[in-house]
PDB file of C-alpha atoms in Angstrom:
ATOM      1  CA  MET A  19      20.131 -16.701  17.292  1.00 43.00           C
ATOM      2  CA  THR A  20      21.057 -18.093  13.908  1.00 50.00           C
ATOM      3  CA  ASP A  21      17.744 -19.151  12.354  1.00 90.00           C
ATOM      4  CA  ARG A  22      16.461 -17.234   9.342  1.00 96.00           C
ATOM      5  CA  ALA A  23      13.620 -15.313  10.958  1.00 98.00           C
ATOM      6  CA  PHE A  24      12.842 -12.037  12.671  1.00 98.00           C
ATOM      7  CA  ALA A  25      10.904 -11.156  15.794  1.00 98.00           C
ATOM      8  CA  VAL A  26       8.423  -8.301  16.070  1.00 98.00           C
ATOM      9  CA  VAL A  27       9.262  -6.029  18.992  1.00 98.00           C
ATOM     10  CA  ARG A  28       6.700  -3.321  18.168  1.00 98.00           C
ATOM     11  CA  ALA A  29       4.110  -4.006  15.483  1.00 98.00           C
ATOM     12  CA  GLY A  30       2.876  -0.423  15.075  1.00 97.00           C
ATOM     13  CA  ALA A  31      -0.611   0.738  14.144  1.00 97.00           C
ATOM     14  CA  LEU A  32      -0.973  -1.749  11.269  1.00 98.00           C
ATOM     15  CA  THR A  33       1.908  -3.711   9.786  1.00 98.00           C
ATOM     16  CA  THR A  34       1.126  -6.497   7.335  1.00 98.00           C
ATOM     17  CA  VAL A  35       2.938  -8.892   5.021  1.00 98.00           C
ATOM     18  CA  GLN A  36       2.373  -7.953   1.368  1.00 98.00           C
ATOM     19  CA  ASP A  37       3.563  -9.033  -2.064  1.00 98.00           C
ATOM     20  CA  LEU A  38       1.980  -8.356  -5.473  1.00 96.00           C
ATOM     21  CA  GLY A  39      -1.289  -9.948  -4.366  1.00 96.00           C
ATOM     22  CA  ARG A  40      -3.537 -12.691  -5.719  1.00 95.00           C
ATOM     23  CA  PRO A  41      -5.257 -11.374  -8.879  1.00 91.00           C
ATOM     24  CA  GLY A  42      -7.602 -13.594 -10.870  1.00 89.00           C
ATOM     25  CA  HIS A  43      -9.764 -14.900  -8.025  1.00 89.00           C
ATOM     26  CA  ALA A  44     -12.619 -12.372  -8.018  1.00 87.00           C
ATOM     27  CA  HIS A  45     -14.987 -15.080  -9.283  1.00 86.00           C
ATOM     28  CA  LEU A  46     -14.316 -16.873  -5.993  1.00 85.00           C
ATOM     29  CA  GLY A  47     -15.033 -13.735  -3.969  1.00 87.00           C
ATOM     30  CA  VAL A  48     -11.328 -13.117  -3.269  1.00 90.00           C
ATOM     31  CA  PRO A  49      -9.946  -9.586  -3.838  1.00 88.00           C
ATOM     32  CA  ARG A  50      -6.491  -8.912  -5.245  1.00 92.00           C
ATOM     33  CA  SER A  51      -4.922  -7.569  -2.039  1.00 95.00           C
ATOM     34  CA  GLY A  52      -1.140  -6.954  -2.224  1.00 97.00           C
ATOM     35  CA  ALA A  53       0.966  -3.875  -1.502  1.00 98.00           C
ATOM     36  CA  LEU A  54      -1.046  -0.656  -1.802  1.00 97.00           C
ATOM     37  CA  ASP A  55       2.048   1.086  -3.180  1.00 97.00           C
ATOM     38  CA  PRO A  56       3.505  -1.627  -5.445  1.00 96.00           C
ATOM     39  CA  GLN A  57       6.159   0.693  -6.880  1.00 95.00           C
ATOM     40  CA  SER A  58       7.695   1.262  -3.448  1.00 96.00           C
ATOM     41  CA  ALA A  59       7.414  -2.426  -2.537  1.00 97.00           C
ATOM     42  CA  GLY A  60       9.188  -3.324  -5.776  1.00 95.00           C
ATOM     43  CA  LEU A  61      11.983  -0.834  -5.140  1.00 95.00           C
ATOM     44  CA  VAL A  62      12.816  -2.126  -1.639  1.00 96.00           C
ATOM     45  CA  ASN A  63      12.877  -5.658  -3.053  1.00 97.00           C
ATOM     46  CA  ARG A  64      15.324  -4.580  -5.765  1.00 94.00           C
ATOM     47  CA  LEU A  65      17.544  -2.923  -3.176  1.00 95.00           C
ATOM     48  CA  VAL A  66      18.066  -6.189  -1.263  1.00 97.00           C
ATOM     49  CA  GLY A  67      18.326  -8.421  -4.362  1.00 96.00           C
ATOM     50  CA  ASN A  68      14.850  -9.973  -4.177  1.00 97.00           C
ATOM     51  CA  PRO A  69      12.606 -10.820  -7.134  1.00 95.00           C
ATOM     52  CA  PRO A  70       9.573  -8.520  -7.596  1.00 94.00           C
ATOM     53  CA  ARG A  71       7.091 -10.950  -6.013  1.00 96.00           C
ATOM     54  CA  ALA A  72       8.992 -11.376  -2.739  1.00 98.00           C
ATOM     55  CA  ALA A  73       6.953 -10.569   0.357  1.00 98.00           C
ATOM     56  CA  VAL A  74       7.760  -7.416   2.326  1.00 98.00           C
ATOM     57  CA  LEU A  75       6.283  -5.591   5.313  1.00 98.00           C
ATOM     58  CA  GLU A  76       3.871  -2.693   4.790  1.00 98.00           C
ATOM     59  CA  THR A  77       3.684  -0.331   7.797  1.00 98.00           C
ATOM     60  CA  THR A  78       1.033   2.307   8.458  1.00 98.00           C
ATOM     61  CA  LEU A  79       1.901   5.775   9.797  1.00 97.00           C
ATOM     62  CA  ASN A  80       3.980   4.922  12.881  1.00 97.00           C
ATOM     63  CA  GLY A  81       6.364   2.222  11.626  1.00 98.00           C
ATOM     64  CA  CYS A  82       7.565  -0.843  13.539  1.00 98.00           C
ATOM     65  CA  VAL A  83      10.516  -2.316  15.458  1.00 98.00           C
ATOM     66  CA  LEU A  84      12.031  -5.666  14.454  1.00 98.00           C
ATOM     67  CA  ARG A  85      14.850  -7.932  15.644  1.00 98.00           C
ATOM     68  CA  PRO A  86      16.388 -10.239  12.978  1.00 98.00           C
ATOM     69  CA  ARG A  87      17.610 -13.581  14.285  1.00 97.00           C
ATOM     70  CA  CYS A  88      20.289 -13.799  11.587  1.00 97.00           C
ATOM     71  CA  ALA A  89      22.599 -11.394   9.793  1.00 97.00           C
ATOM     72  CA  VAL A  90      20.555  -9.979   6.926  1.00 97.00           C
ATOM     73  CA  THR A  91      20.383  -7.120   4.433  1.00 97.00           C
ATOM     74  CA  VAL A  92      17.306  -4.914   4.767  1.00 98.00           C
ATOM     75  CA  ALA A  93      15.929  -1.835   3.047  1.00 97.00           C
ATOM     76  CA  VAL A  94      13.217   0.588   4.166  1.00 98.00           C
ATOM     77  CA  GLY A  95      11.429   2.755   1.607  1.00 97.00           C
ATOM     78  CA  GLY A  96       8.029   4.081   0.590  1.00 96.00           C
ATOM     79  CA  ALA A  97       6.875   6.836   2.940  1.00 97.00           C
ATOM     80  CA  PRO A  98      10.017   8.621   4.195  1.00 96.00           C
ATOM     81  CA  CYS A  99      10.858   7.813   7.818  1.00 97.00           C
ATOM     82  CA  SER A 100      13.808   7.601  10.176  1.00 98.00           C
ATOM     83  CA  VAL A 101      15.631   4.245  10.216  1.00 98.00           C
ATOM     84  CA  THR A 102      17.863   3.149  13.091  1.00 98.00           C
ATOM     85  CA  VAL A 103      19.826   0.023  14.022  1.00 98.00           C
ATOM     86  CA  ASP A 104      20.420  -0.329  17.770  1.00 98.00           C
ATOM     87  CA  GLY A 105      19.507   3.344  18.090  1.00 97.00           C
ATOM     88  CA  ARG A 106      22.017   4.573  15.497  1.00 98.00           C
ATOM     89  CA  PRO A 107      20.724   6.223  12.295  1.00 98.00           C
ATOM     90  CA  VAL A 108      21.196   4.294   9.047  1.00 97.00           C
ATOM     91  CA  ALA A 109      20.171   5.050   5.471  1.00 95.00           C
ATOM     92  CA  TRP A 110      16.540   5.154   4.377  1.00 96.00           C
ATOM     93  CA  GLY A 111      15.976   3.948   0.809  1.00 94.00           C
ATOM     94  CA  ALA A 112      19.211   1.946   0.640  1.00 94.00           C
ATOM     95  CA  PRO A 113      20.374  -1.604   1.508  1.00 95.00           C
ATOM     96  CA  VAL A 114      21.740  -1.930   5.056  1.00 96.00           C
ATOM     97  CA  ARG A 115      23.484  -4.986   6.514  1.00 96.00           C
ATOM     98  CA  ILE A 116      22.264  -5.858  10.029  1.00 97.00           C
ATOM     99  CA  ALA A 117      23.848  -8.274  12.484  1.00 97.00           C
ATOM    100  CA  ALA A 118      21.852 -11.037  14.177  1.00 97.00           C
ATOM    101  CA  GLY A 119      20.069  -9.735  17.281  1.00 97.00           C
ATOM    102  CA  SER A 120      20.248  -6.076  16.312  1.00 98.00           C
ATOM    103  CA  LEU A 121      17.186  -3.853  16.728  1.00 98.00           C
ATOM    104  CA  LEU A 122      15.848  -2.349  13.505  1.00 98.00           C
ATOM    105  CA  GLU A 123      13.374   0.511  13.810  1.00 98.00           C
ATOM    106  CA  ALA A 124      11.410   2.038  10.939  1.00 98.00           C
ATOM    107  CA  GLY A 125      10.087   5.218  12.509  1.00 98.00           C
ATOM    108  CA  PRO A 126       6.861   7.166  11.941  1.00 98.00           C
ATOM    109  CA  ALA A 127       6.238   8.371   8.404  1.00 97.00           C
ATOM    110  CA  VAL A 128       7.497  11.931   7.931  1.00 96.00           C
ATOM    111  CA  ARG A 129       5.422  12.261   4.760  1.00 95.00           C
ATOM    112  CA  GLY A 130       2.946   9.808   3.317  1.00 96.00           C
ATOM    113  CA  VAL A 131       1.305   6.861   5.066  1.00 97.00           C
ATOM    114  CA  ARG A 132       2.925   3.515   4.240  1.00 98.00           C
ATOM    115  CA  SER A 133       6.579   2.488   4.502  1.00 98.00           C
ATOM    116  CA  TYR A 134       7.940  -0.832   3.221  1.00 98.00           C
ATOM    117  CA  VAL A 135      10.579  -3.080   4.809  1.00 98.00           C
ATOM    118  CA  ALA A 136      12.305  -5.713   2.653  1.00 98.00           C
ATOM    119  CA  PHE A 137      14.601  -8.482   3.903  1.00 98.00           C
ATOM    120  CA  ALA A 138      17.010 -10.294   1.583  1.00 98.00           C
ATOM    121  CA  GLY A 139      15.288 -13.605   0.850  1.00 97.00           C
ATOM    122  CA  GLY A 140      11.807 -12.203   1.434  1.00 98.00           C
ATOM    123  CA  ILE A 141       9.326 -13.080   4.159  1.00 98.00           C
ATOM    124  CA  ALA A 142       8.642 -16.812   3.843  1.00 97.00           C
ATOM    125  CA  VAL A 143       5.223 -17.236   5.419  1.00 97.00           C
ATOM    126  CA  ASP A 144       3.018 -19.877   3.804  1.00 97.00           C
ATOM    127  CA  PRO A 145       1.235 -18.618   0.650  1.00 97.00           C
ATOM    128  CA  ALA A 146      -2.555 -18.719   0.251  1.00 95.00           C
ATOM    129  CA  LEU A 147      -3.878 -18.913  -3.326  1.00 95.00           C
ATOM    130  CA  GLY A 148      -0.381 -18.164  -4.583  1.00 94.00           C
ATOM    131  CA  SER A 149       0.254 -15.055  -2.467  1.00 97.00           C
ATOM    132  CA  ARG A 150       1.663 -14.248   0.968  1.00 98.00           C
ATOM    133  CA  SER A 151      -0.357 -11.015   1.223  1.00 98.00           C
ATOM    134  CA  THR A 152      -2.467 -10.218   4.254  1.00 97.00           C
ATOM    135  CA  ASP A 153      -6.045  -9.509   3.142  1.00 96.00           C
ATOM    136  CA  LEU A 154      -7.914  -7.613   5.834  1.00 93.00           C
ATOM    137  CA  LEU A 155     -11.338  -8.235   4.273  1.00 89.00           C
ATOM    138  CA  SER A 156     -11.245 -11.965   3.471  1.00 88.00           C
ATOM    139  CA  GLY A 157      -8.802 -12.966   6.218  1.00 92.00           C
ATOM    140  CA  LEU A 158      -6.508 -14.766   3.772  1.00 94.00           C
ATOM    141  CA  GLY A 159      -2.772 -14.669   4.372  1.00 96.00           C
ATOM    142  CA  PRO A 160      -0.962 -14.111   7.669  1.00 96.00           C
ATOM    143  CA  PRO A 161      -2.682 -11.945  10.289  1.00 96.00           C
ATOM    144  CA  PRO A 162      -1.425  -8.390  10.867  1.00 97.00           C
ATOM    145  CA  LEU A 163       1.766  -8.357  12.908  1.00 98.00           C
ATOM    146  CA  THR A 164       1.537  -8.374  16.708  1.00 98.00           C
ATOM    147  CA  ASP A 165       4.213  -7.739  19.310  1.00 98.00           C
ATOM    148  CA  GLY A 166       6.237 -10.886  19.953  1.00 97.00           C
ATOM    149  CA  SER A 167       5.369 -12.727  16.744  1.00 96.00           C
ATOM    150  CA  VAL A 168       8.166 -14.392  14.738  1.00 97.00           C
ATOM    151  CA  LEU A 169       8.173 -14.599  10.928  1.00 98.00           C
ATOM    152  CA  PRO A 170      10.463 -16.775   8.771  1.00 98.00           C
ATOM    153  CA  LEU A 171      12.810 -15.457   6.082  1.00 98.00           C
ATOM    154  CA  GLY A 172      13.724 -17.092   2.774  1.00 97.00           C
ATOM    155  CA  LYS A 173      17.166 -17.585   1.318  1.00 95.00           C
ATOM    156  CA  PRO A 174      18.666 -14.581  -0.510  1.00 94.00           C
ATOM    157  CA  ALA A 175      18.202 -14.796  -4.273  1.00 86.00           C
ATOM    158  CA  GLY A 176      20.881 -12.343  -5.349  1.00 83.00           C
ATOM    159  CA  PRO A 177      23.235  -9.574  -4.209  1.00 86.00           C
ATOM    160  CA  PRO A 178      21.906  -6.198  -3.031  1.00 83.00           C
ATOM    161  CA  ALA A 179      21.469  -3.572  -5.724  1.00 79.00           C
ATOM    162  CA  ARG A 180      24.345  -1.244  -6.575  1.00 76.00           C
ATOM    163  CA  LEU A 181      23.347   2.372  -6.160  1.00 70.00           C
ATOM    164  CA  ASP A 182      25.065   4.303  -8.923  1.00 64.00           C
ATOM    165  CA  GLY A 183      22.446   7.059  -8.824  1.00 63.00           C
ATOM    166  CA  GLY A 184      19.316   8.154  -7.039  1.00 70.00           C
ATOM    167  CA  VAL A 185      16.454   5.704  -6.517  1.00 75.00           C
ATOM    168  CA  PRO A 186      13.240   7.023  -8.148  1.00 81.00           C
ATOM    169  CA  TRP A 187      11.020   6.993  -5.056  1.00 85.00           C
ATOM    170  CA  PRO A 188       7.504   8.314  -5.777  1.00 84.00           C
ATOM    171  CA  ALA A 189       6.776  11.342  -3.584  1.00 87.00           C
ATOM    172  CA  PRO A 190       3.661  11.303  -1.366  1.00 92.00           C
ATOM    173  CA  PRO A 191       1.076  13.583  -2.996  1.00 95.00           C
ATOM    174  CA  ALA A 192       0.445  17.145  -1.834  1.00 95.00           C
ATOM    175  CA  GLU A 193      -2.716  16.884  -3.938  1.00 97.00           C
ATOM    176  CA  LEU A 194      -4.190  13.556  -5.012  1.00 97.00           C
ATOM    177  CA  VAL A 195      -5.234  13.669  -8.679  1.00 97.00           C
ATOM    178  CA  LEU A 196      -7.331  10.670  -9.724  1.00 98.00           C
ATOM    179  CA  ARG A 197      -8.182  10.138 -13.393  1.00 97.00           C
ATOM    180  CA  VAL A 198     -11.616   8.558 -13.780  1.00 97.00           C
ATOM    181  CA  ARG A 199     -13.855   7.100 -16.442  1.00 97.00           C
ATOM    182  CA  PHE A 200     -17.544   7.410 -15.692  1.00 96.00           C
ATOM    183  CA  GLY A 201     -19.683   4.304 -15.338  1.00 92.00           C
ATOM    184  CA  PRO A 202     -21.029   1.718 -15.119  1.00 95.00           C
ATOM    185  CA  ARG A 203     -23.775   3.395 -13.024  1.00 96.00           C
ATOM    186  CA  ALA A 204     -23.277   7.068 -13.849  1.00 96.00           C
ATOM    187  CA  ASP A 205     -26.941   7.163 -14.934  1.00 95.00           C
ATOM    188  CA  TRP A 206     -27.942   6.674 -11.280  1.00 96.00           C
ATOM    189  CA  PHE A 207     -26.667  10.207 -10.593  1.00 97.00           C
ATOM    190  CA  THR A 208     -27.782  13.638 -11.746  1.00 96.00           C
ATOM    191  CA  ASP A 209     -25.766  15.708 -14.209  1.00 96.00           C
ATOM    192  CA  ALA A 210     -25.128  18.073 -11.311  1.00 96.00           C
ATOM    193  CA  ALA A 211     -23.514  15.204  -9.356  1.00 96.00           C
ATOM    194  CA  LEU A 212     -21.171  14.382 -12.252  1.00 95.00           C
ATOM    195  CA  ASN A 213     -20.137  18.036 -12.411  1.00 96.00           C
ATOM    196  CA  THR A 214     -19.692  18.144  -8.631  1.00 97.00           C
ATOM    197  CA  LEU A 215     -17.379  15.115  -8.598  1.00 97.00           C
ATOM    198  CA  THR A 216     -14.996  16.654 -11.119  1.00 95.00           C
ATOM    199  CA  ARG A 217     -15.155  20.302 -10.014  1.00 95.00           C
ATOM    200  CA  ALA A 218     -15.653  20.351  -6.247  1.00 94.00           C
ATOM    201  CA  ALA A 219     -12.976  20.110  -3.564  1.00 92.00           C
ATOM    202  CA  TYR A 220     -12.692  16.756  -1.802  1.00 97.00           C
ATOM    203  CA  ARG A 221     -10.168  15.595   0.794  1.00 98.00           C
ATOM    204  CA  VAL A 222      -8.952  12.265   2.134  1.00 98.00           C
ATOM    205  CA  SER A 223     -10.888  11.070   5.189  1.00 97.00           C
ATOM    206  CA  SER A 224      -9.192   9.658   8.282  1.00 96.00           C
ATOM    207  CA  ALA A 225     -11.563   6.658   7.924  1.00 96.00           C
ATOM    208  CA  SER A 226      -9.582   5.437   4.879  1.00 97.00           C
ATOM    209  CA  ASN A 227      -7.896   2.021   5.034  1.00 96.00           C
ATOM    210  CA  ARG A 228      -6.623  -0.791   2.815  1.00 96.00           C
ATOM    211  CA  ILE A 229     -10.171  -1.524   1.691  1.00 96.00           C
ATOM    212  CA  GLY A 230     -10.991   1.943   0.419  1.00 97.00           C
ATOM    213  CA  LEU A 231      -9.945   5.577   0.325  1.00 98.00           C
ATOM    214  CA  ARG A 232     -12.864   7.498   1.794  1.00 98.00           C
ATOM    215  CA  THR A 233     -13.389  11.137   0.934  1.00 98.00           C
ATOM    216  CA  GLU A 234     -14.995  14.154   2.576  1.00 97.00           C
ATOM    217  CA  GLY A 235     -16.711  16.846   0.550  1.00 97.00           C
ATOM    218  CA  PRO A 236     -19.976  17.638  -1.213  1.00 97.00           C
ATOM    219  CA  CYS A 237     -22.581  14.869  -1.337  1.00 96.00           C
ATOM    220  CA  LEU A 238     -23.421  13.513  -4.794  1.00 97.00           C
ATOM    221  CA  GLU A 239     -27.083  13.706  -5.733  1.00 95.00           C
ATOM    222  CA  ARG A 240     -28.775  10.520  -6.917  1.00 94.00           C
ATOM    223  CA  ALA A 241     -31.122  10.483  -9.910  1.00 94.00           C
ATOM    224  CA  LEU A 242     -32.500   7.039  -9.004  1.00 93.00           C
ATOM    225  CA  PRO A 243     -33.571   5.913  -5.521  1.00 88.00           C
ATOM    226  CA  GLY A 244     -33.068   2.520  -3.919  1.00 84.00           C
ATOM    227  CA  GLU A 245     -30.205   0.038  -4.155  1.00 83.00           C
ATOM    228  CA  LEU A 246     -28.805  -2.210  -6.841  1.00 89.00           C
ATOM    229  CA  PRO A 247     -28.621  -5.990  -6.650  1.00 91.00           C
ATOM    230  CA  SER A 248     -25.081  -6.867  -5.585  1.00 91.00           C
ATOM    231  CA  GLU A 249     -22.727  -6.777  -8.585  1.00 92.00           C
ATOM    232  CA  GLY A 250     -19.034  -7.143  -9.303  1.00 92.00           C
ATOM    233  CA  MET A 251     -16.586  -4.474  -8.096  1.00 93.00           C
ATOM    234  CA  VAL A 252     -13.186  -3.742  -9.627  1.00 94.00           C
ATOM    235  CA  LEU A 253     -10.009  -2.212  -8.227  1.00 95.00           C
ATOM    236  CA  GLY A 254     -10.366   1.583  -8.338  1.00 97.00           C
ATOM    237  CA  ALA A 255     -14.178   1.565  -8.425  1.00 97.00           C
ATOM    238  CA  VAL A 256     -15.658   4.819  -7.087  1.00 98.00           C
ATOM    239  CA  GLN A 257     -18.647   3.661  -5.092  1.00 96.00           C
ATOM    240  CA  VAL A 258     -21.096   6.117  -3.567  1.00 96.00           C
ATOM    241  CA  PRO A 259     -22.719   4.958  -0.292  1.00 95.00           C
ATOM    242  CA  PRO A 260     -25.863   6.580   1.154  1.00 93.00           C
ATOM    243  CA  ASP A 261     -23.920   9.494   2.705  1.00 94.00           C
ATOM    244  CA  GLY A 262     -23.152  10.657  -0.851  1.00 95.00           C
ATOM    245  CA  CYS A 263     -19.333  10.873  -0.431  1.00 96.00           C
ATOM    246  CA  PRO A 264     -17.318   8.802  -2.939  1.00 97.00           C
ATOM    247  CA  VAL A 265     -15.162   5.872  -1.801  1.00 98.00           C
ATOM    248  CA  VAL A 266     -12.282   4.636  -4.002  1.00 98.00           C
ATOM    249  CA  PHE A 267     -11.806   0.874  -3.681  1.00 97.00           C
ATOM    250  CA  LEU A 268      -8.212  -0.195  -2.957  1.00 97.00           C
ATOM    251  CA  ALA A 269      -6.468  -3.581  -2.821  1.00 96.00           C
ATOM    252  CA  ASP A 270      -8.578  -5.274  -0.110  1.00 95.00           C
ATOM    253  CA  HIS A 271     -11.913  -4.123  -1.579  1.00 95.00           C
ATOM    254  CA  PRO A 272     -14.980  -6.388  -1.663  1.00 93.00           C
ATOM    255  CA  THR A 273     -15.593  -8.179  -4.945  1.00 91.00           C
ATOM    256  CA  THR A 274     -19.326  -7.386  -4.964  1.00 92.00           C
ATOM    257  CA  GLY A 275     -21.480  -4.532  -3.695  1.00 92.00           C
ATOM    258  CA  GLY A 276     -24.892  -2.938  -3.998  1.00 92.00           C
ATOM    259  CA  TYR A 277     -24.111   0.781  -3.956  1.00 94.00           C
ATOM    260  CA  PRO A 278     -23.810   2.362  -7.413  1.00 96.00           C
ATOM    261  CA  VAL A 279     -20.344   2.789  -8.938  1.00 97.00           C
ATOM    262  CA  LEU A 280     -20.160   6.244 -10.471  1.00 96.00           C
ATOM    263  CA  ALA A 281     -16.698   5.896 -12.019  1.00 97.00           C
ATOM    264  CA  VAL A 282     -13.457   3.888 -12.024  1.00 97.00           C
ATOM    265  CA  VAL A 283     -10.032   5.359 -11.207  1.00 98.00           C
ATOM    266  CA  ASP A 284      -7.080   4.701 -13.509  1.00 97.00           C
ATOM    267  CA  GLU A 285      -5.090   1.989 -11.728  1.00 95.00           C
ATOM    268  CA  ARG A 286      -1.853   3.933 -12.270  1.00 95.00           C
ATOM    269  CA  ASP A 287      -3.090   6.590  -9.802  1.00 96.00           C
ATOM    270  CA  LEU A 288      -3.813   4.209  -6.923  1.00 96.00           C
ATOM    271  CA  ALA A 289      -0.264   4.042  -5.543  1.00 95.00           C
ATOM    272  CA  ALA A 290      -0.464   7.770  -4.818  1.00 96.00           C
ATOM    273  CA  ALA A 291      -3.809   7.156  -3.090  1.00 96.00           C
ATOM    274  CA  ALA A 292      -2.008   4.704  -0.777  1.00 95.00           C
ATOM    275  CA  GLN A 293       0.333   7.489   0.393  1.00 97.00           C
ATOM    276  CA  ALA A 294      -2.246  10.298   0.734  1.00 97.00           C
ATOM    277  CA  VAL A 295      -2.542  11.371   4.385  1.00 97.00           C
ATOM    278  CA  PRO A 296      -5.909  12.386   5.854  1.00 97.00           C
ATOM    279  CA  GLY A 297      -6.787  15.907   4.765  1.00 97.00           C
ATOM    280  CA  THR A 298      -4.960  15.664   1.430  1.00 98.00           C
ATOM    281  CA  PRO A 299      -6.951  17.497  -1.294  1.00 98.00           C
ATOM    282  CA  VAL A 300      -8.464  15.152  -3.892  1.00 98.00           C
ATOM    283  CA  ARG A 301      -9.384  16.002  -7.476  1.00 97.00           C
ATOM    284  CA  PHE A 302     -11.285  13.635  -9.762  1.00 97.00           C
ATOM    285  CA  VAL A 303     -10.329  14.316 -13.389  1.00 97.00           C
ATOM    286  CA  PRO A 304     -12.563  12.824 -16.104  1.00 95.00           C
ATOM    287  CA  VAL A 305     -10.949  10.951 -18.977  1.00 90.00           C
ATOM    288  CA  ARG A 306     -12.949  11.624 -22.117  1.00 73.00           C
ATOM    289  CA  SER A 307     -13.098   9.125 -24.939  1.00 49.00           C
ATOM    290  CA  ALA A 308     -12.732   9.872 -28.634  1.00 35.00           C
ATOM    291  CA  ARG A 309     -16.299   8.651 -29.071  1.00 35.00           C
ATOM    292  CA  SER A 310     -17.866  11.287 -26.858  1.00 37.00           C
ATOM    293  CA  ALA A 311     -17.543  14.961 -26.187  1.00 35.00           C
ATOM    294  CA  GLY A 312     -19.404  14.409 -22.922  1.00 40.00           C
ATOM    295  CA  TYR A 313     -18.988  11.968 -20.069  1.00 39.00           C
ATOM    296  CA  ASP A 314     -17.530   8.595 -20.955  1.00 39.00           C
ATOM    297  CA  SER A 315     -19.635   5.880 -19.328  1.00 37.00           C
ATOM    298  CA  GLY A 316     -17.354   2.979 -20.259  1.00 37.00           C
ATOM    299  CA  VAL A 317     -15.415   1.044 -17.625  1.00 35.00           C
ATOM    300  CA  PRO A 318     -11.729   0.569 -18.483  1.00 33.00           C
TER     301      PRO A 318
END
């Protein structure tokens, strides 16, 4: 076994190939996709000497087991988990050299939801619209990993990172705080609903996925009945379906939709949303503009 590739021994609940996504194609109906926690994906790439856009694996909750077909440097980060090579513990959050044919296991997440596995050289599947990311909604990119599949690796671009100090891994949130700007359809909801969103207790639903973070909590009262004509959706849009519980759109979100968007989450808060386990408390915090002492209905 000398070819630059790795075999999937156990794919886990959902393991996908992700890079920084394919922004700029919403007019074609193609969402951005990409790693839900781009900070963690970027850090594991740095650890093995890859450029920021190199493709990595994103696991969900219970990790995966892989067998490289060549000697390669790997790093596992993101949600903390056990990491073993041929059953022996190795470092999490650090570059590790693995011999050809060895068994690498990224175990279940101890905290958080999504771990990231980087190989020196990156995962060299064919790009689609400039990205190697798996998009669950559109079907672009490689399919989610399955047991027995084999994926190619690229050539290493540089040496592994030197660790002279601690790596600044973002911690999975004990409470998910999402800053929001109201609009564009805040007027479809009552004033009481706006107050409820920002003052009531919500929690992350187990129905959340790469498309959207679903919440459980008080229903938001509509001021206007009916549905909107389908209109454009942005990353972080807080859409309210008929059950009245807000949904925060994540990387694989649809580009259009007919349910009203009450608010939009600051994109800087979405990486934490990717690591929020079901049951995590959620707070929506309004960002007020200098132009208004009340709710800001502008979309960032």
